[in-house]
Every structure is written in structure tokens, then in C-alpha cells.
PDB file of C-alpha atoms in Angstrom:
ATOM      1  CA  UNK A 207      47.315  10.055 131.425  1.00  0.00           C
ATOM      2  CA  UNK A 208      49.300  11.905 128.761  1.00  0.00           C
ATOM      3  CA  UNK A 209      48.850  15.624 128.295  1.00  0.00           C
ATOM      4  CA  UNK A 210      47.477  15.075 124.789  1.00  0.00           C
ATOM      5  CA  UNK A 211      44.783  12.814 126.225  1.00  0.00           C
ATOM      6  CA  UNK A 212      43.973  15.510 128.761  1.00  0.00           C
ATOM      7  CA  UNK A 213      43.654  17.959 125.874  1.00  0.00           C
ATOM      8  CA  UNK A 214      41.286  15.613 124.020  1.00  0.00           C
ATOM      9  CA  UNK A 215      39.293  15.122 127.217  1.00  0.00           C
ATOM     10  CA  UNK A 216      38.883  18.878 127.575  1.00  0.00           C
ATOM     11  CA  UNK A 217      37.564  19.132 124.024  1.00  0.00           C
ATOM     12  CA  UNK A 218      35.015  16.380 124.688  1.00  0.00           C
ATOM     13  CA  UNK A 219      33.923  18.023 127.947  1.00  0.00           C
ATOM     14  CA  UNK A 220      33.533  21.392 126.258  1.00  0.00           C
ATOM     15  CA  UNK A 221      31.277  19.915 123.586  1.00  0.00           C
ATOM     16  CA  UNK A 222      29.303  18.019 126.216  1.00  0.00           C
ATOM     17  CA  UNK A 223      28.771  21.123 128.302  1.00  0.00           C
ATOM     18  CA  UNK A 224      27.561  23.149 125.304  1.00  0.00           C
ATOM     19  CA  UNK A 225      25.193  20.364 124.261  1.00  0.00           C
ATOM     20  CA  UNK A 226      23.788  20.271 127.802  1.00  0.00           C
ATOM     21  CA  UNK A 227      23.272  24.042 127.731  1.00  0.00           C
ATOM     22  CA  UNK A 228      21.355  23.799 124.452  1.00  0.00           C
ATOM     23  CA  UNK A 229      19.314  20.775 125.556  1.00  0.00           C
ATOM     24  CA  UNK A 230      18.143  22.496 128.730  1.00  0.00           C
ATOM     25  CA  UNK A 231      17.392  25.751 126.901  1.00  0.00           C
ATOM     26  CA  UNK A 232      15.247  23.917 124.346  1.00  0.00           C
ATOM     27  CA  UNK A 233      13.032  22.211 126.929  1.00  0.00           C
ATOM     28  CA  UNK A 234       9.383  23.278 126.433  1.00  0.00           C
ATOM     29  CA  UNK A 235       8.994  24.380 130.051  1.00  0.00           C
ATOM     30  CA  UNK A 236      12.027  25.274 132.119  1.00  0.00           C
ATOM     31  CA  UNK A 237      11.864  28.041 134.718  1.00  0.00           C
ATOM     32  CA  UNK A 238      15.579  28.837 134.909  1.00  0.00           C
ATOM     33  CA  UNK A 239      16.237  28.613 131.174  1.00  0.00           C
ATOM     34  CA  UNK A 240      18.490  31.606 130.445  1.00  0.00           C
ATOM     35  CA  UNK A 241      20.558  31.420 133.623  1.00  0.00           C
ATOM     36  CA  UNK A 242      21.236  27.683 133.278  1.00  0.00           C
ATOM     37  CA  UNK A 243      22.202  28.125 129.630  1.00  0.00           C
ATOM     38  CA  UNK A 244      24.628  30.886 130.594  1.00  0.00           C
ATOM     39  CA  UNK A 245      26.240  28.791 133.359  1.00  0.00           C
ATOM     40  CA  UNK A 246      26.794  25.743 131.144  1.00  0.00           C
ATOM     41  CA  UNK A 247      27.803  27.742 128.045  1.00  0.00           C
ATOM     42  CA  UNK A 248      30.406  29.693 130.019  1.00  0.00           C
ATOM     43  CA  UNK A 249      31.757  26.433 131.422  1.00  0.00           C
ATOM     44  CA  UNK A 250      32.002  25.073 127.877  1.00  0.00           C
ATOM     45  CA  UNK A 251      33.907  28.132 126.664  1.00  0.00           C
ATOM     46  CA  UNK A 252      36.300  28.080 129.633  1.00  0.00           C
ATOM     47  CA  UNK A 253      37.220  24.433 129.019  1.00  0.00           C
ATOM     48  CA  UNK A 254      37.646  25.107 125.289  1.00  0.00           C
ATOM     49  CA  UNK A 255      39.946  28.079 125.999  1.00  0.00           C
ATOM     50  CA  UNK A 256      42.150  26.005 128.300  1.00  0.00           C
ATOM     51  CA  UNK A 257      42.371  23.287 125.666  1.00  0.00           C
ATOM     52  CA  UNK A 258      43.438  25.882 123.102  1.00  0.00           C
ATOM     53  CA  UNK A 259      46.108  27.277 125.434  1.00  0.00           C
ATOM     54  CA  UNK A 260      47.448  23.751 125.965  1.00  0.00           C
ATOM     55  CA  UNK A 261      47.713  23.167 122.231  1.00  0.00           C
ATOM     56  CA  UNK A 262      49.421  26.516 121.642  1.00  0.00           C
ATOM     57  CA  UNK A 263      51.993  25.733 124.351  1.00  0.00           C
ATOM     58  CA  UNK A 264      53.002  22.187 123.383  1.00  0.00           C
ATOM     59  CA  UNK A 265      50.450  20.642 125.784  1.00  0.00           C
ATOM     60  CA  UNK A 266      52.283  21.878 128.889  1.00  0.00           C
ATOM     61  CA  UNK A 267      49.864  21.766 131.816  1.00  0.00           C
ATOM     62  CA  UNK A 268      51.621  24.561 133.685  1.00  0.00           C
ATOM     63  CA  UNK A 269      50.235  26.826 130.955  1.00  0.00           C
ATOM     64  CA  UNK A 270      46.809  26.713 132.594  1.00  0.00           C
ATOM     65  CA  UNK A 271      47.860  26.299 136.244  1.00  0.00           C
ATOM     66  CA  UNK A 272      47.715  29.073 138.838  1.00  0.00           C
ATOM     67  CA  UNK A 273      50.824  30.038 140.788  1.00  0.00           C
ATOM     68  CA  UNK A 274      51.320  32.040 143.970  1.00  0.00           C
ATOM     69  CA  UNK A 275      54.341  33.635 145.694  1.00  0.00           C
ATOM     70  CA  UNK A 276      56.480  31.209 147.730  1.00  0.00           C
ATOM     71  CA  UNK A 277      56.312  31.787 151.514  1.00  0.00           C
ATOM     72  CA  UNK A 278      59.217  30.517 153.598  1.00  0.00           C
ATOM     73  CA  UNK A 279      58.867  28.765 156.953  1.00  0.00           C
ATOM     74  CA  UNK A 280      59.578  32.126 158.578  1.00  0.00           C
ATOM     75  CA  UNK A 281      56.615  33.660 156.769  1.00  0.00           C
ATOM     76  CA  UNK A 282      58.669  35.680 154.267  1.00  0.00           C
ATOM     77  CA  UNK A 283      56.960  36.048 150.898  1.00  0.00           C
ATOM     78  CA  UNK A 284      59.215  35.771 147.865  1.00  0.00           C
ATOM     79  CA  UNK A 285      58.870  38.379 145.129  1.00  0.00           C
ATOM     80  CA  UNK A 286      60.307  36.070 142.461  1.00  0.00           C
ATOM     81  CA  UNK A 287      59.811  32.438 143.418  1.00  0.00           C
ATOM     82  CA  UNK A 288      56.378  31.002 142.613  1.00  0.00           C
ATOM     83  CA  UNK A 289      54.755  27.742 143.677  1.00  0.00           C
ATOM     84  CA  UNK A 290      51.756  25.872 142.410  1.00  0.00           C
ATOM     85  CA  UNK A 291      48.508  27.092 143.960  1.00  0.00           C
ATOM     86  CA  UNK A 292      46.270  24.239 145.105  1.00  0.00           C
ATOM     87  CA  UNK A 293      42.652  23.983 146.183  1.00  0.00           C
ATOM     88  CA  UNK A 294      41.352  22.410 149.402  1.00  0.00           C
ATOM     89  CA  UNK A 295      41.553  18.912 147.948  1.00  0.00           C
ATOM     90  CA  UNK A 296      45.191  19.401 147.002  1.00  0.00           C
ATOM     91  CA  UNK A 297      44.585  19.575 143.262  1.00  0.00           C
ATOM     92  CA  UNK A 298      46.190  22.351 141.191  1.00  0.00           C
ATOM     93  CA  UNK A 299      44.044  25.405 140.570  1.00  0.00           C
ATOM     94  CA  UNK A 300      43.598  26.450 136.950  1.00  0.00           C
ATOM     95  CA  UNK A 301      43.276  29.941 135.514  1.00  0.00           C
ATOM     96  CA  UNK A 302      39.919  31.691 135.265  1.00  0.00           C
ATOM     97  CA  UNK A 303      38.006  32.202 132.039  1.00  0.00           C
ATOM     98  CA  UNK A 304      38.962  35.891 132.129  1.00  0.00           C
ATOM     99  CA  UNK A 305      42.673  35.042 132.292  1.00  0.00           C
ATOM    100  CA  UNK A 306      42.242  32.529 129.478  1.00  0.00           C
ATOM    101  CA  UNK A 307      40.465  35.084 127.268  1.00  0.00           C
ATOM    102  CA  UNK A 308      43.152  37.696 128.008  1.00  0.00           C
ATOM    103  CA  UNK A 309      45.955  35.338 127.007  1.00  0.00           C
ATOM    104  CA  UNK A 310      44.220  34.195 123.820  1.00  0.00           C
ATOM    105  CA  UNK A 311      43.355  37.753 122.869  1.00  0.00           C
ATOM    106  CA  UNK A 312      46.973  38.816 123.407  1.00  0.00           C
ATOM    107  CA  UNK A 313      47.997  35.996 121.070  1.00  0.00           C
ATOM    108  CA  UNK A 314      45.477  37.301 118.493  1.00  0.00           C
ATOM    109  CA  UNK A 315      43.569  34.033 118.758  1.00  0.00           C
ATOM    110  CA  UNK A 316      40.268  35.357 120.085  1.00  0.00           C
ATOM    111  CA  UNK A 317      38.062  37.974 118.327  1.00  0.00           C
ATOM    112  CA  UNK A 318      36.683  40.781 120.494  1.00  0.00           C
ATOM    113  CA  UNK A 319      33.105  39.845 119.500  1.00  0.00           C
ATOM    114  CA  UNK A 320      33.462  36.496 121.290  1.00  0.00           C
ATOM    115  CA  UNK A 321      34.922  38.177 124.371  1.00  0.00           C
ATOM    116  CA  UNK A 322      32.052  40.665 124.536  1.00  0.00           C
ATOM    117  CA  UNK A 323      29.445  37.943 124.042  1.00  0.00           C
ATOM    118  CA  UNK A 324      30.911  35.829 126.843  1.00  0.00           C
ATOM    119  CA  UNK A 325      31.306  38.850 129.128  1.00  0.00           C
ATOM    120  CA  UNK A 326      27.584  39.534 128.696  1.00  0.00           C
ATOM    121  CA  UNK A 327      26.708  35.916 129.532  1.00  0.00           C
ATOM    122  CA  UNK A 328      28.977  36.069 132.592  1.00  0.00           C
ATOM    123  CA  UNK A 329      27.192  39.235 133.683  1.00  0.00           C
ATOM    124  CA  UNK A 330      23.873  37.423 133.310  1.00  0.00           C
ATOM    125  CA  UNK A 331      25.153  34.506 135.385  1.00  0.00           C
ATOM    126  CA  UNK A 332      26.630  36.705 138.121  1.00  0.00           C
ATOM    127  CA  UNK A 333      23.521  38.894 138.426  1.00  0.00           C
ATOM    128  CA  UNK A 334      20.869  36.225 137.937  1.00  0.00           C
ATOM    129  CA  UNK A 335      19.849  36.273 141.588  1.00  0.00           C
ATOM    130  CA  UNK A 336      18.888  39.957 141.299  1.00  0.00           C
ATOM    131  CA  UNK A 337      16.663  39.530 138.224  1.00  0.00           C
ATOM    132  CA  UNK A 338      13.115  39.516 139.587  1.00  0.00           C
ATOM    133  CA  UNK A 339      11.551  38.325 136.333  1.00  0.00           C
ATOM    134  CA  UNK A 340      13.952  37.102 133.671  1.00  0.00           C
ATOM    135  CA  UNK A 341      11.040  36.601 131.229  1.00  0.00           C
ATOM    136  CA  UNK A 342      11.009  40.358 130.689  1.00  0.00           C
ATOM    137  CA  UNK A 343      14.410  40.202 128.987  1.00  0.00           C
ATOM    138  CA  UNK A 344      14.289  36.616 127.668  1.00  0.00           C
ATOM    139  CA  UNK A 345      14.314  37.734 124.020  1.00  0.00           C
ATOM    140  CA  UNK A 346      17.454  39.838 124.517  1.00  0.00           C
ATOM    141  CA  UNK A 347      19.174  37.004 126.347  1.00  0.00           C
ATOM    142  CA  UNK A 348      18.208  34.628 123.548  1.00  0.00           C
ATOM    143  CA  UNK A 349      19.959  36.900 121.055  1.00  0.00           C
ATOM    144  CA  UNK A 350      23.140  36.449 123.103  1.00  0.00           C
ATOM    145  CA  UNK A 351      22.544  32.703 123.038  1.00  0.00           C
ATOM    146  CA  UNK A 352      22.204  32.541 119.252  1.00  0.00           C
ATOM    147  CA  UNK A 353      25.480  34.464 118.865  1.00  0.00           C
ATOM    148  CA  UNK A 354      27.137  32.219 121.457  1.00  0.00           C
ATOM    149  CA  UNK A 355      26.320  29.081 119.452  1.00  0.00           C
ATOM    150  CA  UNK A 356      27.378  30.623 116.142  1.00  0.00           C
ATOM    151  CA  UNK A 357      30.682  31.812 117.642  1.00  0.00           C
ATOM    152  CA  UNK A 358      31.330  28.408 119.190  1.00  0.00           C
ATOM    153  CA  UNK A 359      30.826  26.581 115.884  1.00  0.00           C
ATOM    154  CA  UNK A 360      32.945  29.028 113.895  1.00  0.00           C
ATOM    155  CA  UNK A 361      35.867  29.140 116.331  1.00  0.00           C
ATOM    156  CA  UNK A 362      35.817  25.335 116.474  1.00  0.00           C
ATOM    157  CA  UNK A 363      36.276  25.207 112.701  1.00  0.00           C
ATOM    158  CA  UNK A 364      39.379  27.369 113.072  1.00  0.00           C
ATOM    159  CA  UNK A 365      40.914  25.881 116.215  1.00  0.00           C
ATOM    160  CA  UNK A 366      39.930  22.217 116.016  1.00  0.00           C
ATOM    161  CA  UNK A 367      39.064  21.394 112.386  1.00  0.00           C
ATOM    162  CA  UNK A 368      39.416  17.647 113.062  1.00  0.00           C
ATOM    163  CA  UNK A 369      36.478  17.737 115.473  1.00  0.00           C
ATOM    164  CA  UNK A 370      33.332  17.663 113.359  1.00  0.00           C
ATOM    165  CA  UNK A 371      30.370  19.338 115.073  1.00  0.00           C
ATOM    166  CA  UNK A 372      27.951  18.664 112.202  1.00  0.00           C
ATOM    167  CA  UNK A 373      26.775  15.474 113.934  1.00  0.00           C
ATOM    168  CA  UNK A 374      25.214  17.553 116.711  1.00  0.00           C
ATOM    169  CA  UNK A 375      22.064  19.671 116.633  1.00  0.00           C
ATOM    170  CA  UNK A 376      23.602  22.933 117.790  1.00  0.00           C
ATOM    171  CA  UNK A 377      20.694  25.352 117.685  1.00  0.00           C
ATOM    172  CA  UNK A 378      18.389  27.144 120.087  1.00  0.00           C
ATOM    173  CA  UNK A 379      14.626  26.817 119.708  1.00  0.00           C
ATOM    174  CA  UNK A 380      13.241  30.339 119.124  1.00  0.00           C
ATOM    175  CA  UNK A 381      11.113  31.399 122.078  1.00  0.00           C
ATOM    176  CA  UNK A 382       8.695  32.996 119.608  1.00  0.00           C
ATOM    177  CA  UNK A 383       7.900  29.433 118.562  1.00  0.00           C
ATOM    178  CA  UNK A 384       8.138  27.681 121.946  1.00  0.00           C
ATOM    179  CA  UNK A 385       6.044  30.291 123.729  1.00  0.00           C
ATOM    180  CA  UNK A 386       3.931  31.488 120.806  1.00  0.00           C
ATOM    181  CA  UNK A 387       0.698  31.534 122.847  1.00  0.00           C
ATOM    182  CA  UNK A 388       2.156  33.079 125.977  1.00  0.00           C
ATOM    183  CA  UNK A 389       2.559  36.809 126.373  1.00  0.00           C
ATOM    184  CA  UNK A 390       4.772  38.127 129.132  1.00  0.00           C
ATOM    185  CA  UNK A 391       3.976  41.502 130.650  1.00  0.00           C
ATOM    186  CA  UNK A 392       6.608  42.512 133.160  1.00  0.00           C
ATOM    187  CA  UNK A 393       8.319  45.696 134.176  1.00  0.00           C
ATOM    188  CA  UNK A 394      12.059  45.642 133.600  1.00  0.00           C
ATOM    189  CA  UNK A 395      13.877  45.988 136.900  1.00  0.00           C
ATOM    190  CA  UNK A 396      16.762  48.365 137.449  1.00  0.00           C
ATOM    191  CA  UNK A 397      19.187  45.433 137.486  1.00  0.00           C
ATOM    192  CA  UNK A 398      17.842  44.105 134.184  1.00  0.00           C
ATOM    193  CA  UNK A 399      18.072  47.555 132.600  1.00  0.00           C
ATOM    194  CA  UNK A 400      21.706  47.816 133.737  1.00  0.00           C
ATOM    195  CA  UNK A 401      22.394  44.451 132.131  1.00  0.00           C
ATOM    196  CA  UNK A 402      20.774  45.467 128.819  1.00  0.00           C
ATOM    197  CA  UNK A 403      22.710  48.736 128.834  1.00  0.00           C
ATOM    198  CA  UNK A 404      25.981  46.853 129.317  1.00  0.00           C
ATOM    199  CA  UNK A 405      25.244  44.549 126.382  1.00  0.00           C
ATOM    200  CA  UNK A 406      24.197  47.456 124.150  1.00  0.00           C
ATOM    201  CA  UNK A 407      27.441  49.300 124.955  1.00  0.00           C
ATOM    202  CA  UNK A 408      29.455  46.227 123.967  1.00  0.00           C
ATOM    203  CA  UNK A 409      27.567  45.913 120.676  1.00  0.00           C
ATOM    204  CA  UNK A 410      27.956  49.612 119.861  1.00  0.00           C
ATOM    205  CA  UNK A 411      31.696  49.623 120.620  1.00  0.00           C
ATOM    206  CA  UNK A 412      32.545  46.437 118.715  1.00  0.00           C
ATOM    207  CA  UNK A 413      33.532  46.258 115.053  1.00  0.00           C
ATOM    208  CA  UNK A 414      31.390  44.244 112.641  1.00  0.00           C
ATOM    209  CA  UNK A 415      32.549  40.715 111.835  1.00  0.00           C
ATOM    210  CA  UNK A 416      31.135  38.286 109.296  1.00  0.00           C
ATOM    211  CA  UNK A 417      32.150  35.294 111.402  1.00  0.00           C
ATOM    212  CA  UNK A 418      31.476  36.293 115.019  1.00  0.00           C
ATOM    213  CA  UNK A 419      28.723  38.213 116.809  1.00  0.00           C
ATOM    214  CA  UNK A 420      27.801  39.545 120.232  1.00  0.00           C
ATOM    215  CA  UNK A 421      24.060  39.076 119.728  1.00  0.00           C
ATOM    216  CA  UNK A 422      21.895  37.822 116.855  1.00  0.00           C
ATOM    217  CA  UNK A 423      18.268  38.787 116.349  1.00  0.00           C
ATOM    218  CA  UNK A 424      16.078  35.922 115.165  1.00  0.00           C
ATOM    219  CA  UNK A 425      12.527  36.462 113.934  1.00  0.00           C
ATOM    220  CA  UNK A 426      10.045  33.644 113.366  1.00  0.00           C
ATOM    221  CA  UNK A 427       7.093  34.514 111.158  1.00  0.00           C
ATOM    222  CA  UNK A 428       4.284  32.265 109.959  1.00  0.00           C
ATOM    223  CA  UNK A 429       2.754  33.651 106.767  1.00  0.00           C
ATOM    224  CA  UNK A 430      -0.049  32.143 104.719  1.00  0.00           C
ATOM    225  CA  UNK A 431       0.500  32.167 100.989  1.00  0.00           C
ATOM    226  CA  UNK A 432      -1.217  30.874  97.859  1.00  0.00           C
ATOM    227  CA  UNK A 433       1.963  30.649  95.839  1.00  0.00           C
ATOM    228  CA  UNK A 434       5.080  28.524  95.746  1.00  0.00           C
ATOM    229  CA  UNK A 435       7.425  31.421  95.030  1.00  0.00           C
ATOM    230  CA  UNK A 436       9.740  30.566  97.885  1.00  0.00           C
ATOM    231  CA  UNK A 437      12.884  28.528  97.581  1.00  0.00           C
ATOM    232  CA  UNK A 438      12.769  25.272  99.572  1.00  0.00           C
ATOM    233  CA  UNK A 439      16.027  24.373 101.295  1.00  0.00           C
ATOM    234  CA  UNK A 440      16.746  21.179 103.223  1.00  0.00           C
ATOM    235  CA  UNK A 441      20.337  20.306 104.160  1.00  0.00           C
ATOM    236  CA  UNK A 442      19.602  17.138 106.129  1.00  0.00           C
ATOM    237  CA  UNK A 443      17.350  14.354 104.879  1.00  0.00           C
ATOM    238  CA  UNK A 444      15.906  14.131 108.390  1.00  0.00           C
ATOM    239  CA  UNK A 445      15.846  17.878 108.925  1.00  0.00           C
ATOM    240  CA  UNK A 446      12.951  20.297 108.891  1.00  0.00           C
ATOM    241  CA  UNK A 447      12.488  21.956 105.461  1.00  0.00           C
ATOM    242  CA  UNK A 448      12.209  25.741 105.412  1.00  0.00           C
ATOM    243  CA  UNK A 449      11.073  28.137 102.720  1.00  0.00           C
ATOM    244  CA  UNK A 450      12.951  31.314 101.902  1.00  0.00           C
ATOM    245  CA  UNK A 451      11.904  34.144  99.624  1.00  0.00           C
ATOM    246  CA  UNK A 452      14.412  35.595  97.167  1.00  0.00           C
ATOM    247  CA  UNK A 453      14.968  38.528  99.522  1.00  0.00           C
ATOM    248  CA  UNK A 454      15.716  36.160 102.398  1.00  0.00           C
ATOM    249  CA  UNK A 455      18.066  34.126 100.219  1.00  0.00           C
ATOM    250  CA  UNK A 456      20.011  37.316  99.436  1.00  0.00           C
ATOM    251  CA  UNK A 457      20.335  37.906 103.167  1.00  0.00           C
ATOM    252  CA  UNK A 458      21.590  34.362 103.697  1.00  0.00           C
ATOM    253  CA  UNK A 459      24.050  34.623 100.797  1.00  0.00           C
ATOM    254  CA  UNK A 460      25.292  38.245 100.967  1.00  0.00           C
ATOM    255  CA  UNK A 461      28.696  37.897  99.256  1.00  0.00           C
ATOM    256  CA  UNK A 462      29.475  38.156  95.565  1.00  0.00           C
ATOM    257  CA  UNK A 463      32.572  36.725  93.877  1.00  0.00           C
ATOM    258  CA  UNK A 464      33.968  40.266  93.696  1.00  0.00           C
ATOM    259  CA  UNK A 465      33.396  40.750  97.447  1.00  0.00           C
ATOM    260  CA  UNK A 466      35.406  37.614  98.217  1.00  0.00           C
ATOM    261  CA  UNK A 467      38.287  38.654  95.959  1.00  0.00           C
ATOM    262  CA  UNK A 468      38.333  42.110  97.556  1.00  0.00           C
ATOM    263  CA  UNK A 469      38.234  40.962 101.206  1.00  0.00           C
ATOM    264  CA  UNK A 470      40.470  37.891 100.943  1.00  0.00           C
ATOM    265  CA  UNK A 471      43.804  39.826 100.814  1.00  0.00           C
ATOM    266  CA  UNK A 472      42.840  41.512 104.101  1.00  0.00           C
ATOM    267  CA  UNK A 473      42.164  38.132 105.702  1.00  0.00           C
ATOM    268  CA  UNK A 474      45.050  36.019 104.352  1.00  0.00           C
ATOM    269  CA  UNK A 475      48.793  36.530 104.039  1.00  0.00           C
ATOM    270  CA  UNK A 476      49.212  34.293 100.990  1.00  0.00           C
ATOM    271  CA  UNK A 477      46.075  34.919  98.948  1.00  0.00           C
ATOM    272  CA  UNK A 478      46.328  35.294  95.183  1.00  0.00           C
ATOM    273  CA  UNK A 479      43.784  34.817  92.395  1.00  0.00           C
ATOM    274  CA  UNK A 480      45.542  31.815  90.943  1.00  0.00           C
ATOM    275  CA  UNK A 481      44.168  28.611  89.341  1.00  0.00           C
ATOM    276  CA  UNK A 482      44.248  27.162  92.879  1.00  0.00           C
ATOM    277  CA  UNK A 483      41.751  29.798  94.044  1.00  0.00           C
ATOM    278  CA  UNK A 484      39.490  29.314  91.022  1.00  0.00           C
ATOM    279  CA  UNK A 485      39.476  25.555  91.660  1.00  0.00           C
ATOM    280  CA  UNK A 486      38.460  26.099  95.275  1.00  0.00           C
ATOM    281  CA  UNK A 487      35.668  28.425  94.161  1.00  0.00           C
ATOM    282  CA  UNK A 488      34.353  25.817  91.722  1.00  0.00           C
ATOM    283  CA  UNK A 489      34.038  23.381  94.617  1.00  0.00           C
ATOM    284  CA  UNK A 490      32.308  26.027  96.732  1.00  0.00           C
ATOM    285  CA  UNK A 491      29.846  26.804  93.950  1.00  0.00           C
ATOM    286  CA  UNK A 492      28.744  23.171  93.911  1.00  0.00           C
ATOM    287  CA  UNK A 493      27.798  23.323  97.609  1.00  0.00           C
ATOM    288  CA  UNK A 494      24.234  24.670  98.126  1.00  0.00           C
ATOM    289  CA  UNK A 495      25.111  25.537 101.725  1.00  0.00           C
ATOM    290  CA  UNK A 496      27.765  27.970 100.510  1.00  0.00           C
ATOM    291  CA  UNK A 497      26.495  29.199  97.152  1.00  0.00           C
ATOM    292  CA  UNK A 498      23.141  30.194  95.665  1.00  0.00           C
ATOM    293  CA  UNK A 499      22.719  30.755  91.939  1.00  0.00           C
ATOM    294  CA  UNK A 500      20.182  33.519  91.422  1.00  0.00           C
ATOM    295  CA  UNK A 501      18.534  33.973  88.037  1.00  0.00           C
ATOM    296  CA  UNK A 502      17.557  37.400  86.732  1.00  0.00           C
ATOM    297  CA  UNK A 503      14.289  35.933  85.431  1.00  0.00           C
ATOM    298  CA  UNK A 504      13.233  33.089  87.744  1.00  0.00           C
ATOM    299  CA  UNK A 505      10.580  31.952  85.248  1.00  0.00           C
ATOM    300  CA  UNK A 506      13.132  31.500  82.465  1.00  0.00           C
ATOM    301  CA  UNK A 507      15.564  28.568  82.987  1.00  0.00           C
ATOM    302  CA  UNK A 508      17.911  30.104  80.377  1.00  0.00           C
ATOM    303  CA  UNK A 509      17.996  33.473  82.116  1.00  0.00           C
ATOM    304  CA  UNK A 510      21.275  35.167  83.038  1.00  0.00           C
ATOM    305  CA  UNK A 511      22.306  34.170  86.555  1.00  0.00           C
ATOM    306  CA  UNK A 512      24.738  35.271  89.239  1.00  0.00           C
ATOM    307  CA  UNK A 513      26.284  33.411  92.162  1.00  0.00           C
ATOM    308  CA  UNK A 514      25.944  34.645  95.735  1.00  0.00           C
ATOM    309  CA  UNK A 515      27.875  33.183  98.648  1.00  0.00           C
ATOM    310  CA  UNK A 516      27.323  32.561 102.345  1.00  0.00           C
ATOM    311  CA  UNK A 517      29.724  34.101 104.882  1.00  0.00           C
ATOM    312  CA  UNK A 518      30.634  30.495 105.745  1.00  0.00           C
ATOM    313  CA  UNK A 519      32.712  30.539 102.582  1.00  0.00           C
ATOM    314  CA  UNK A 520      35.517  31.978 104.732  1.00  0.00           C
ATOM    315  CA  UNK A 521      35.708  28.798 106.804  1.00  0.00           C
ATOM    316  CA  UNK A 522      36.271  26.829 103.596  1.00  0.00           C
ATOM    317  CA  UNK A 523      38.954  29.230 102.368  1.00  0.00           C
ATOM    318  CA  UNK A 524      40.625  29.119 105.796  1.00  0.00           C
ATOM    319  CA  UNK A 525      41.553  25.522 105.031  1.00  0.00           C
ATOM    320  CA  UNK A 526      43.669  26.602 102.053  1.00  0.00           C
ATOM    321  CA  UNK A 527      45.151  29.974 103.066  1.00  0.00           C
ATOM    322  CA  UNK A 528      47.007  31.410 106.070  1.00  0.00           C
ATOM    323  CA  UNK A 529      45.037  33.775 108.310  1.00  0.00           C
ATOM    324  CA  UNK A 530      46.595  37.091 109.255  1.00  0.00           C
TER     325      UNK A 530
END
């Protein structure tokens, strides 16, 4: 098998592992929900990182292999010569997820928000056996899960733009909806409190990013109303329609045209407000997933309006400009 086929196989396995993590998490009744999600999601990330390292190093497999000092027949360990480290079956050992993250971060390929999110999931996985009642922190863990999925989709758009993830349902079912009639009353154990403290420290020490997060808070509210003031949005003909108020739309589309022009030079090395840029923006404005046209007077179709943009606009611009 060629190294490029191995690379493609790693990509497929990474996607499969993440889909399995999401599928298990979204089951209506699963007792080991958070821990299983963490195990499979971490596995997905590790495989993705190794695939990225292969691509960055001309698909050379020794990039992801582990090596150990050579020991002569007399038992003398060499300080310079290295040999391939193998497992009990004789297959080459590969680097850990921590080593992969370190190498990608050193190459300025991996944002710190992703590293902190994965570190928190690893901590959950490693300490799961000590958590007496994971239900007591399920909401906090879910916030890590939402960020994990968002980060995975966004980094995929940057690293592997030819692999289209839109065909998959990559979302986590909010526990507020799944378990809406079940209240959990449990004292947080010392181990759980230590875990929450670790995650909070990572969030507090990390810079804000529009593309990547450590944790995302999701609220599900069911509100009766006698009006149709909301804005109905449905991206997929088979999808579930949702209704957003104007305030919620502004949250979903936080960027103005001026914001994009101001931040783009900090993101790209070759950005200029040329006819090329204006043409790209015209295409973006025609996409309801990326742009929302808000009227000053919603009751007047001739009212003055202004365009607001989703943070996903950066993924579209990334296709045309060079990231710093």
C-alpha cells in the first residue's frame, strides 16, 4: 500500500471514529455517554493529527514512528544511533497524541484552543474511573463536546478542504432536550471539581478565537408565542427548521463588512481590498449561511438594510488568501 493511500485511510478512520463518538453520545439512554465520547473523539483527533504530519512531511511514515536508542549485543546503549521501536506484535509504534500536538503546534498548524479542548477531554478519559457520578458534570462535559465538534469541522476545512464533511450529521443532541424530564441531583466529587477547575483554568488562560473554542455553552429554550416575529431558517430540505429572533440572528451573524476588512490583514499575508475581494464578498452575500441582511424597519420592505456575516466567512476567505 502506498503512503498516500495510508494517508487517505487515516482520514477515513478519523471521520469514522468521530461519527461513532457522536452516534453513541446521541443515543437516548447510554450510561457511559461522556467517557465513551471522549475516548472515540480523542482517537479521531490523534489519527487526524498523524495524517496531517504525513502530509506536511511528504507522506514519509517515519514522521509518525517512534524510535529508541540502539543497544549493541554487549548491552551498550548508543547516544546517537536510533532504531525503530516496535510493539509486542512486531509492528512499528507511532507517536502519541501529545507528541503529535506538540509538533503541529511548533509548526504553527494547531491553535491553542484545540490543544486545550483535547487536553480537557483526555483528562476526562484518564480520570473517568474516579468520577462517582458523571451526571453531575454532564452539562460541562457537553460544552467541551460541542467545541470539539466545531473545532474538528473548522480544522478539516483548513487542512483537508477536498474532504467534504457536509454529508454527515456532525452535531451533539443537547442533553437539555434528551433529558428534559429528568433532573439530576448529585454532589460533585473532589475529582470532578478538580477536573472542572482544570478546564476553567484553560479557558481563562486562552485567547479568544472566532474559529476555535475550548468549550461552548448551548441553551435550549421552548417558548410559547402568539406572533411570527422570528426568522425561520432551514439549510437542508430534510433538516429541522428553527426559529431565531432578531437578537439571536445578530449573535449568529456578528461580523460587519467593516469588521472583516479590519481583521483580514491580521489573518492573511496577501489581503487587499481589490475587485477580487469585492467579488468574493458578493458571492458570500448570496449565501444565507454566511450572510444575513437586516432591515432597519422589518415591516417596510423598502427600509434601509445592512449585511451581517457569520464567523464562517473566514473559511470561505481562506480559500482565496494565504493564512499567516
